[in-house]
Tab-separated table of N, CA, C and O in Angstrom:
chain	number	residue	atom	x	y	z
M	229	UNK	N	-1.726	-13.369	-9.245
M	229	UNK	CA	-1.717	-12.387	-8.169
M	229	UNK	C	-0.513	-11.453	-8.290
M	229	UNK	O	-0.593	-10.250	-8.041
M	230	UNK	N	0.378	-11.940	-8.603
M	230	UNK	CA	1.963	-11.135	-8.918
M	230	UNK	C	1.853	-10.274	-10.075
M	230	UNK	O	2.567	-9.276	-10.171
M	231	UNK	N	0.933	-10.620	-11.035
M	231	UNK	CA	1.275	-9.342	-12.152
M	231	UNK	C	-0.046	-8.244	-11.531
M	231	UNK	O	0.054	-7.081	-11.920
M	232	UNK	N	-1.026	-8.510	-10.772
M	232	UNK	CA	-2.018	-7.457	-10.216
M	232	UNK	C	-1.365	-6.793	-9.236
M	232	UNK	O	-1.633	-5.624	-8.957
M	233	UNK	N	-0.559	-7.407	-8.705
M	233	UNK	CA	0.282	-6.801	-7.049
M	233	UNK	C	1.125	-5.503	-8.073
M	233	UNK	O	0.888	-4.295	-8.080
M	234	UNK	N	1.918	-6.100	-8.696
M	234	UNK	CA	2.961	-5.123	-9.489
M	234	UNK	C	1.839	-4.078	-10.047
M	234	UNK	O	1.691	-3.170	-9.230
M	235	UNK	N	1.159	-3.962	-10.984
M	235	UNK	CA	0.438	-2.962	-11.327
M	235	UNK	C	-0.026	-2.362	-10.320
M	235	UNK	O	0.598	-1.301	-10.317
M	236	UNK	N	-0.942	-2.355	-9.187
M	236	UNK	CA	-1.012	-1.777	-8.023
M	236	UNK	C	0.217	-1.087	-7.653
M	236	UNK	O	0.339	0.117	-7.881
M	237	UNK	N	1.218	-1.835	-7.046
M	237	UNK	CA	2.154	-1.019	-7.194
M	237	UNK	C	2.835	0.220	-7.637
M	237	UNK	O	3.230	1.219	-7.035
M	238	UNK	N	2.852	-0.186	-8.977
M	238	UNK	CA	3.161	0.509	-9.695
M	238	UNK	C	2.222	1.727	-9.920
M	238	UNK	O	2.482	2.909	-9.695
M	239	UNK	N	1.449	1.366	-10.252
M	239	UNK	CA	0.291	2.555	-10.190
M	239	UNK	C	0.046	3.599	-8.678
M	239	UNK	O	-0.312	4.770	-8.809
M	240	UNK	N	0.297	2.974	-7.274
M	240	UNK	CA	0.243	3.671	-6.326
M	240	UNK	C	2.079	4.222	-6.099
M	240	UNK	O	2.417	5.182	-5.407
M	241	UNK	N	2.927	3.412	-6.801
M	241	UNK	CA	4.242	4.725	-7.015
M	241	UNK	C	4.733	6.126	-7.160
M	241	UNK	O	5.747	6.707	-6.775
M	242	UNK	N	3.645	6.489	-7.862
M	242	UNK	CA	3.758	7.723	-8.383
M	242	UNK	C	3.461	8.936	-7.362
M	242	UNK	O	2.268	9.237	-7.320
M	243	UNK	N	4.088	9.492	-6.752
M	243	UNK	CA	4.060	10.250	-5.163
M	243	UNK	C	2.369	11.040	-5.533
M	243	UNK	O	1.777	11.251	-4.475
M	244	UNK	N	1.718	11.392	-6.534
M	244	UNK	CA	0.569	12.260	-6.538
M	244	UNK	C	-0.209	11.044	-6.102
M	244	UNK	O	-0.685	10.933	-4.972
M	245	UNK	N	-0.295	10.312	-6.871
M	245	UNK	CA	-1.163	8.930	-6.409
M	245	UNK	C	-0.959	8.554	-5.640
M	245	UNK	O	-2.052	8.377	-5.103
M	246	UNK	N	-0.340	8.262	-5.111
M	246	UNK	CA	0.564	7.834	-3.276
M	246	UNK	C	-0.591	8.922	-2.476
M	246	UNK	O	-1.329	8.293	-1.718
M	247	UNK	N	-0.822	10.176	-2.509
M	247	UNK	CA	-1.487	10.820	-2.192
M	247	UNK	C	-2.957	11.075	-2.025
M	247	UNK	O	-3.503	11.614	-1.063
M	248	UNK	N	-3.576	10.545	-3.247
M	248	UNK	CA	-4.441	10.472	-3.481
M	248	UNK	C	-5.005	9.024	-2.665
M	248	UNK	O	-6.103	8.938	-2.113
M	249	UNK	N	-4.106	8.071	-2.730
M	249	UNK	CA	-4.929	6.436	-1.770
M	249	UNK	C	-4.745	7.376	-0.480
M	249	UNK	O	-5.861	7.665	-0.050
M	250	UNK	N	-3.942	7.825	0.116
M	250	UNK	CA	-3.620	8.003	1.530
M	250	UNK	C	-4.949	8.984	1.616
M	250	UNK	O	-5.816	8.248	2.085
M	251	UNK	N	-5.355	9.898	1.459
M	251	UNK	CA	-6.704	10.619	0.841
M	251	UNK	C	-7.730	10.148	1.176
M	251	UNK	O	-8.482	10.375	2.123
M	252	UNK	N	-7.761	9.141	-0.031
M	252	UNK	CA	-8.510	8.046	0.222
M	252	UNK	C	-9.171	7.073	1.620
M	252	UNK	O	-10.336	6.790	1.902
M	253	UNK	N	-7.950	6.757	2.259
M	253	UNK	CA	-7.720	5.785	3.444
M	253	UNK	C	-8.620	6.370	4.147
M	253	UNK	O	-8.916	5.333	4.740
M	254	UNK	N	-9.300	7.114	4.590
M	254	UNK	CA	-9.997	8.053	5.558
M	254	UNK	C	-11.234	8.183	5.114
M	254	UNK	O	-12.115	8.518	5.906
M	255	UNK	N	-11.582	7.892	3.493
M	255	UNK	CA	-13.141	7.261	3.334
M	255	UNK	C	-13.600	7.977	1.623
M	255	UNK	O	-12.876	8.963	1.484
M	256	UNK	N	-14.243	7.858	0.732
M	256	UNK	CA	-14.570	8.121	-0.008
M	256	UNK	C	-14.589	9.664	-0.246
M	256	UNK	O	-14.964	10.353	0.702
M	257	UNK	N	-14.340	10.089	-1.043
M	257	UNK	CA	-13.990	11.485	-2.134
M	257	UNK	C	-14.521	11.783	-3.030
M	257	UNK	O	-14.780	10.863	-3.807
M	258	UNK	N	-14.966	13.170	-3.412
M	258	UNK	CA	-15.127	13.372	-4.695
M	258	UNK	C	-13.821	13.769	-5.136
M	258	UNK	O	-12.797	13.685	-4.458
M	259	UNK	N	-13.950	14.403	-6.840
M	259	UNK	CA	-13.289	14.889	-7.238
M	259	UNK	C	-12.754	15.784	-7.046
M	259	UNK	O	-11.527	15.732	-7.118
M	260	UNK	N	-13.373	16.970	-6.728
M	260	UNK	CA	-13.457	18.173	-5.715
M	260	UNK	C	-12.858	18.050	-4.985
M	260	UNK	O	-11.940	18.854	-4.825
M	261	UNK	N	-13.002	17.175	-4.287
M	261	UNK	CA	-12.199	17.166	-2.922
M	261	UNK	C	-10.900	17.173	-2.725
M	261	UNK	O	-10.062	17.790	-2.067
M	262	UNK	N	-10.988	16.097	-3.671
M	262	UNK	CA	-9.360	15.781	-4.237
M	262	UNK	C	-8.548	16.918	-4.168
M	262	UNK	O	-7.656	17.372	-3.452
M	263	UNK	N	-9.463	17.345	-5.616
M	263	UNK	CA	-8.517	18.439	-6.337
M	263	UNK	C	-8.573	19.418	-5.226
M	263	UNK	O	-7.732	20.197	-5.674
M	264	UNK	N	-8.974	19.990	-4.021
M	264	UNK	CA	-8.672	20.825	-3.210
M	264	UNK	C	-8.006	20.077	-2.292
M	264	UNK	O	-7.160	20.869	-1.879
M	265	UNK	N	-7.842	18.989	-1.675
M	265	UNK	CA	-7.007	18.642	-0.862
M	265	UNK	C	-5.696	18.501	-1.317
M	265	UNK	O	-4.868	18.834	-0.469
M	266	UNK	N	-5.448	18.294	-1.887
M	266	UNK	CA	-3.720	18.053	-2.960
M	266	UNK	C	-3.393	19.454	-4.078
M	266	UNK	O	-2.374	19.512	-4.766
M	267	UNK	N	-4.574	20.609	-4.074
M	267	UNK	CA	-4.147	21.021	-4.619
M	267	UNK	C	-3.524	21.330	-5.840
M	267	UNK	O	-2.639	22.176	-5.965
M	268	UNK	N	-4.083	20.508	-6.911
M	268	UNK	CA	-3.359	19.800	-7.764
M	268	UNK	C	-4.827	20.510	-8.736
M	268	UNK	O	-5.753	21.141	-8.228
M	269	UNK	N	-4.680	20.198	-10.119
M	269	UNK	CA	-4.939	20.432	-10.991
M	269	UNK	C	-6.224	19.686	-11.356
M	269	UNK	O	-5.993	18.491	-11.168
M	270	UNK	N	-7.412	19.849	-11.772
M	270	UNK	CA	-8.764	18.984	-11.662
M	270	UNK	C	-8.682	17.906	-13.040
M	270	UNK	O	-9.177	16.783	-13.135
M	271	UNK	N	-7.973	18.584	-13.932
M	271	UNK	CA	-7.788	17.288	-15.240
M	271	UNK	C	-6.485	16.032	-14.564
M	271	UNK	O	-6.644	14.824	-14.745
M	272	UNK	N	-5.133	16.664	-13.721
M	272	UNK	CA	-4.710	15.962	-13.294
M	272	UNK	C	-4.655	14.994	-12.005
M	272	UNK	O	-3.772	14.181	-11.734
M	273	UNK	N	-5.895	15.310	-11.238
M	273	UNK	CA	-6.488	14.268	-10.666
M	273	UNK	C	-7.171	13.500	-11.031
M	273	UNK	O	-7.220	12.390	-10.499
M	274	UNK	N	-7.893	13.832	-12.023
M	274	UNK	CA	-8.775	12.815	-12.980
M	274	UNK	C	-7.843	12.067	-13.434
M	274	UNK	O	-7.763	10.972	-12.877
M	275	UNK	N	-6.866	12.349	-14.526
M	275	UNK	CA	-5.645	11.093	-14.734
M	275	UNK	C	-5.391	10.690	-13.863
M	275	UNK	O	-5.705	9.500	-13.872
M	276	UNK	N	-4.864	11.033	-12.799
M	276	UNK	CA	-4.537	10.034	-11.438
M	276	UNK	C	-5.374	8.693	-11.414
M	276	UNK	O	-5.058	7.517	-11.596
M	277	UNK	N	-6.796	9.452	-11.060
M	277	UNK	CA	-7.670	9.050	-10.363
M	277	UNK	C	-8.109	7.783	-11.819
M	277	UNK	O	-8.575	6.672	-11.570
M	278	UNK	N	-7.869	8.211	-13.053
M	278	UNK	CA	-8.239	7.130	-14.425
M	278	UNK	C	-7.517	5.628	-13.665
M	278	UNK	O	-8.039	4.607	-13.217
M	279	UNK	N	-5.976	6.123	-13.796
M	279	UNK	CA	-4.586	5.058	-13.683
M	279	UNK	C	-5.200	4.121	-12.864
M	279	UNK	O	-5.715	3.055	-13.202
M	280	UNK	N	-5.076	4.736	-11.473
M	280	UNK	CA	-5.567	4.531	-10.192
M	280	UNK	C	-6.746	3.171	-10.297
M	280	UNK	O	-6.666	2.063	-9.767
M	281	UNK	N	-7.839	3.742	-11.194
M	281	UNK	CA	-8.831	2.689	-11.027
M	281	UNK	C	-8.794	1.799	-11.983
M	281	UNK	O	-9.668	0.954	-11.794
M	282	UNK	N	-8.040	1.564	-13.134
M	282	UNK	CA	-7.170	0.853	-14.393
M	282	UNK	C	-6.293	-0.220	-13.691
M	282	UNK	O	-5.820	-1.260	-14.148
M	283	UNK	N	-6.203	0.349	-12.400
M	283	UNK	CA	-4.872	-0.726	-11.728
M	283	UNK	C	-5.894	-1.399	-10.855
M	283	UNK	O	-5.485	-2.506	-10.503
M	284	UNK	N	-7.366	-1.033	-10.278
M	284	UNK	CA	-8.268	-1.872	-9.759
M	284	UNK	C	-7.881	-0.859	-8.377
M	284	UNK	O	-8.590	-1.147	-7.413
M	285	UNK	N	-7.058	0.077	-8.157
M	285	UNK	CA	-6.699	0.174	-6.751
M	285	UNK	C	-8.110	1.138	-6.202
M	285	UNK	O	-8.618	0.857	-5.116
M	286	UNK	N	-8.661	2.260	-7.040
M	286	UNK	CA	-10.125	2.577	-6.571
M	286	UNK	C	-11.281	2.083	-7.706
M	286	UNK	O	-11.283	1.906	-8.924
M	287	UNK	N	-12.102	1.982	-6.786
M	287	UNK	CA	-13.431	2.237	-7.511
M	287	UNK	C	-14.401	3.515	-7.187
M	287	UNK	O	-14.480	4.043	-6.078
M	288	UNK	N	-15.299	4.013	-8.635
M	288	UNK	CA	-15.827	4.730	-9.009
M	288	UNK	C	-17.492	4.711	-9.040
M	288	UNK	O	-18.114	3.987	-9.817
M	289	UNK	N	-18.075	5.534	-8.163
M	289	UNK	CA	-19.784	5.437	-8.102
M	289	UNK	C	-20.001	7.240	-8.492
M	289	UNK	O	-19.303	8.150	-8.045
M	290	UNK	N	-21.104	7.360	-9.385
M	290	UNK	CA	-21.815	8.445	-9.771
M	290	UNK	C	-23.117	8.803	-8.732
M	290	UNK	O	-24.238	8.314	-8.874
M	291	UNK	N	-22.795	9.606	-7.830
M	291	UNK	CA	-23.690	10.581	-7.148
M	291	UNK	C	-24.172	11.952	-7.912
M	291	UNK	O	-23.383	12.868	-8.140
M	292	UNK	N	-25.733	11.994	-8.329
M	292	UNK	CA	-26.127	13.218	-9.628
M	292	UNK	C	-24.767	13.368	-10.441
M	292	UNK	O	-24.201	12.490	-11.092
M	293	UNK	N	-24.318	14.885	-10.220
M	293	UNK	CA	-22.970	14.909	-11.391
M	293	UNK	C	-21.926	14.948	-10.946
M	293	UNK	O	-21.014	15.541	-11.523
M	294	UNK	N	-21.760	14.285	-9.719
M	294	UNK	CA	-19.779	13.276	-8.543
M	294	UNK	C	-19.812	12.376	-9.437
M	294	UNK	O	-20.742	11.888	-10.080
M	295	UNK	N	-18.204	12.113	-9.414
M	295	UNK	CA	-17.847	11.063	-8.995
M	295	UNK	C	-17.478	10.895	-7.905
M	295	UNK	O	-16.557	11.664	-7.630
M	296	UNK	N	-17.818	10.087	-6.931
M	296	UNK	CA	-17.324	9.900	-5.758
M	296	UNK	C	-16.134	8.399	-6.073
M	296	UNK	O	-16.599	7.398	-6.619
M	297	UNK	N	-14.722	8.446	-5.678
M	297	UNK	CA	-14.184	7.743	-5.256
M	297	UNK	C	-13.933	7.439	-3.913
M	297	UNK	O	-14.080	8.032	-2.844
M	298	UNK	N	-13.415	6.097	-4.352
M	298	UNK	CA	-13.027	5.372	-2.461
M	298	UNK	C	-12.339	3.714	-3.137
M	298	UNK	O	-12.695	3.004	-4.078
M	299	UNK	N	-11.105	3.587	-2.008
M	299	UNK	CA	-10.375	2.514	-2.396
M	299	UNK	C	-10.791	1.512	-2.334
M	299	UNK	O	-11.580	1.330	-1.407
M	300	UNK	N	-10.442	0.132	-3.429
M	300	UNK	CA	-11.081	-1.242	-3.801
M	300	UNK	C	-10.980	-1.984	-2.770
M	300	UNK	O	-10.120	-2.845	-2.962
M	301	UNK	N	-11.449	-2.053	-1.779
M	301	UNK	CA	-11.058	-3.243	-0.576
M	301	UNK	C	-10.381	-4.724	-1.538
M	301	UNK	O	-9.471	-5.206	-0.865
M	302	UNK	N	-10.484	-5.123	-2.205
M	302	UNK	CA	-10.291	-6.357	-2.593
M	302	UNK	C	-8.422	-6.159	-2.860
M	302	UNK	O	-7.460	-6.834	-2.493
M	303	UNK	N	-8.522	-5.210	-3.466
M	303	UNK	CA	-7.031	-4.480	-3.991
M	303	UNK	C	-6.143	-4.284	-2.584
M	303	UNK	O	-5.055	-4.715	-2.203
M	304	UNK	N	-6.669	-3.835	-2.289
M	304	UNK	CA	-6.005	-2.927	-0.658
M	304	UNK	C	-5.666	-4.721	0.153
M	304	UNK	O	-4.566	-5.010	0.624
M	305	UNK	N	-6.729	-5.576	0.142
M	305	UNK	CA	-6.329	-6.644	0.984
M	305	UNK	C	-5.640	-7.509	0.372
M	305	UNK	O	-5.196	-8.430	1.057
M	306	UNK	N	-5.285	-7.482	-1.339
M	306	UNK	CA	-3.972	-8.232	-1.506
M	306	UNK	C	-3.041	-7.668	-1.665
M	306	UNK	O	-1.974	-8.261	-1.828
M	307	UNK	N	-3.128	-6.427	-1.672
M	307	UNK	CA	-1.557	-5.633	-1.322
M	307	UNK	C	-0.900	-5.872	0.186
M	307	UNK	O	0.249	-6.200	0.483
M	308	UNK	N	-2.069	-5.583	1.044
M	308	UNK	CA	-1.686	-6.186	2.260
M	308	UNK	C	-1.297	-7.854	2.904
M	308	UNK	O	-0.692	-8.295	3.882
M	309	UNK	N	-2.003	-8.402	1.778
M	309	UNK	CA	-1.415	-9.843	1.816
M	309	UNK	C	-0.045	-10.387	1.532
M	309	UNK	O	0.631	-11.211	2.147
M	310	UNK	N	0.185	-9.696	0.422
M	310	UNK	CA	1.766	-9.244	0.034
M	310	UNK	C	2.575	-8.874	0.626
M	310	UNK	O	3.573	-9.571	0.809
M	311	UNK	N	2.490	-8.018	0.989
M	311	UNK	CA	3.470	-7.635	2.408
M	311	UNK	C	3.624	-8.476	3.527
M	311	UNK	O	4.529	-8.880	4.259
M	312	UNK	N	2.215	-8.609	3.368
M	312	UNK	CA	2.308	-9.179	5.397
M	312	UNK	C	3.139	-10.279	5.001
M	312	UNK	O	3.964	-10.598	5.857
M	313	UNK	N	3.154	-11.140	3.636
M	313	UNK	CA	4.160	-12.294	3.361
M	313	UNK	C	5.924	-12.122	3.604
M	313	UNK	O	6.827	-12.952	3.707
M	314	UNK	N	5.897	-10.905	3.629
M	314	UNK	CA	6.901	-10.370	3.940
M	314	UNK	C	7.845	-9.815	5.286
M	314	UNK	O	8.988	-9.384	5.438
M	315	UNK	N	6.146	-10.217	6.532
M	315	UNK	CA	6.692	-9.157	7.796
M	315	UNK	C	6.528	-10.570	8.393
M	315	UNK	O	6.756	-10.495	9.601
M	316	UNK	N	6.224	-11.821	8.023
M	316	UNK	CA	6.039	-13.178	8.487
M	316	UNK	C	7.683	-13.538	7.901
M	316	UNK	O	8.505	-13.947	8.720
M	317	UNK	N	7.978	-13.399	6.811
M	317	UNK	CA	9.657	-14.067	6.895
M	317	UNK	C	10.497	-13.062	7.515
M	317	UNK	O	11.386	-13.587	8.186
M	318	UNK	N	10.519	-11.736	7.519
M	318	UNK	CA	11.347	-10.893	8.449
M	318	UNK	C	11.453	-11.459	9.631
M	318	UNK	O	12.493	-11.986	10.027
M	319	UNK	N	9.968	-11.369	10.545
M	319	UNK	CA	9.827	-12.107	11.841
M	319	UNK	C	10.784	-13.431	12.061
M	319	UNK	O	11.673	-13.629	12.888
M	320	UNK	N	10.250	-14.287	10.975
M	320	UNK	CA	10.819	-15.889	11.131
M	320	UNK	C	12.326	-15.754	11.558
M	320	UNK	O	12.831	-16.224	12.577
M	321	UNK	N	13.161	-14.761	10.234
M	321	UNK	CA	14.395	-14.270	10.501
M	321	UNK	C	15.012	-13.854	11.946
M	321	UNK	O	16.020	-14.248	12.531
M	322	UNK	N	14.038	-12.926	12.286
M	322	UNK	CA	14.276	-12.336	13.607
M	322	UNK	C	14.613	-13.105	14.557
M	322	UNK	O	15.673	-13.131	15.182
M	323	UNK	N	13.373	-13.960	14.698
M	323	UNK	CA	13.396	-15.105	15.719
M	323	UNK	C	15.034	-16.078	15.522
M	323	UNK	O	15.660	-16.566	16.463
M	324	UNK	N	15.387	-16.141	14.209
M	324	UNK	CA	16.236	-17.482	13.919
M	324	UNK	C	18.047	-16.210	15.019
M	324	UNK	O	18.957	-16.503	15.795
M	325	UNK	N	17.674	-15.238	14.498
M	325	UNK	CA	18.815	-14.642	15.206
M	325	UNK	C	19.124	-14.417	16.934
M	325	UNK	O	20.160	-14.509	17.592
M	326	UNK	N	17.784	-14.099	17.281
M	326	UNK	CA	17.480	-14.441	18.822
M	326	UNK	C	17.900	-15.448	19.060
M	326	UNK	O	18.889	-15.430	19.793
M	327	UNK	N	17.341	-16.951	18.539
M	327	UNK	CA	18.161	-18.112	19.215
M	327	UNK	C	19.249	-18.125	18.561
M	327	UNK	O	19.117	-19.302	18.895
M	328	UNK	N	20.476	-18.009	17.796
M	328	UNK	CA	21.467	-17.933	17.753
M	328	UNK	C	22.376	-17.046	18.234
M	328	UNK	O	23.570	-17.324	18.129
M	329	UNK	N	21.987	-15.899	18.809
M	329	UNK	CA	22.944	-14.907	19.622
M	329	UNK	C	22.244	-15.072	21.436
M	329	UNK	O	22.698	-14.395	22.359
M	330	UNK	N	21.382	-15.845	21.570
M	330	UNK	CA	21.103	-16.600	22.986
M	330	UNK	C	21.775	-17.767	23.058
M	330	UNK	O	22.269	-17.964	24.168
M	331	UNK	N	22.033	-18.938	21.937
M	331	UNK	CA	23.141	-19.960	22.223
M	331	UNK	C	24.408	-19.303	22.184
M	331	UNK	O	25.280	-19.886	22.827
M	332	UNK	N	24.894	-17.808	21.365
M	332	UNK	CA	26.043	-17.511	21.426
M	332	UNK	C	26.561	-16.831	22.729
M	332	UNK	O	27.767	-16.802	22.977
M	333	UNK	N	25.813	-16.393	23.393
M	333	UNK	CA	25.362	-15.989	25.034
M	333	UNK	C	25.954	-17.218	25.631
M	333	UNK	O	26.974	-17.175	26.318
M	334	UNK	N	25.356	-18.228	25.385
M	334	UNK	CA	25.659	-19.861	26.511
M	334	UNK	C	26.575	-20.003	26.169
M	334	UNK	O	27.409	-19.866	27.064
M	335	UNK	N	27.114	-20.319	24.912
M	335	UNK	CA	28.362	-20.773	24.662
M	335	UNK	C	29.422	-19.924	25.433
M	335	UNK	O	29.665	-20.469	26.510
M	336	UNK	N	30.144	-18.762	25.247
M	336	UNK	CA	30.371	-17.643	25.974
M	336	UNK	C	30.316	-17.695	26.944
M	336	UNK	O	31.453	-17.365	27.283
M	337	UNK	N	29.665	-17.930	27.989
M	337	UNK	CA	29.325	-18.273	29.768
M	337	UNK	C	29.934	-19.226	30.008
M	337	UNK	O	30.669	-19.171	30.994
M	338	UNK	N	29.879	-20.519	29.192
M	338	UNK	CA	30.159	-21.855	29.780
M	338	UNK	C	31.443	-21.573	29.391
M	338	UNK	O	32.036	-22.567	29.810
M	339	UNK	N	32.461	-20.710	28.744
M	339	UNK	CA	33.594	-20.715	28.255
M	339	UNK	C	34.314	-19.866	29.608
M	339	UNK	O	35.445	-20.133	30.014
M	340	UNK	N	33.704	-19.131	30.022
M	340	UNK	CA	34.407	-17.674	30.846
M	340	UNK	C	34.339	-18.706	32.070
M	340	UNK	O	35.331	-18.829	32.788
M	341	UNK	N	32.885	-19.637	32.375
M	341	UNK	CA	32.925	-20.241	33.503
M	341	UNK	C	34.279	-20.644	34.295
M	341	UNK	O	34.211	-21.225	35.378
């Protein structure tokens, strides 16, 4: 799972591609679309858009002569699994400081008492 997380990563790093998932997030695309929403260059959304699905982060369906893209749910929910592993030990943290600056509160009271 750690060397797919990193490639994802890595592959959604790149601020055009960063662009292109966020794009994305809001529902399937053509190419076209792309390339007019970002503005960007139609061979260099296609590289994007190659990397992009090389890293698993979209997948690719042929409508007549579209490609329509739209992001890999499977990808998207272990990136988010990843993290969230991350906003669960922040939290844990959080909590461990609350009760130690609430006993440092008591201690403090019973001292001034």
């Amino acid at each position: 799972m750690v060397n797919s997380v990193q490639l994802r990563m890595t592959a959604i790093s790149e601020p055009n591609r960063f662009r292109i998932v966020e794009l994305l997030r809001e529902g399937p695309h053509s190419v076209g679309d792309i390339v007019e929403a970002l503005g960007l260059g139609q061979p260099q959304v296609s590289r994007h858009l190659r990397l992009l699905s090389e890293a698993g982060v979209v997948e690719v369906t042929k409508r007549a002569q579209q490609r329509i893209y739209r992001l890999h749910p499977g990808a998207m929910r272990e990136l988010s699994d990843w993290v969230q592993g991350f906003a669960v030990l922040w939290s844990e943290r959080m909590d461990r400081l609350g009760t130690f600056l609430d006993d440092t509160d008591d201690t403090d009271d019973r001292r001034g008492a």
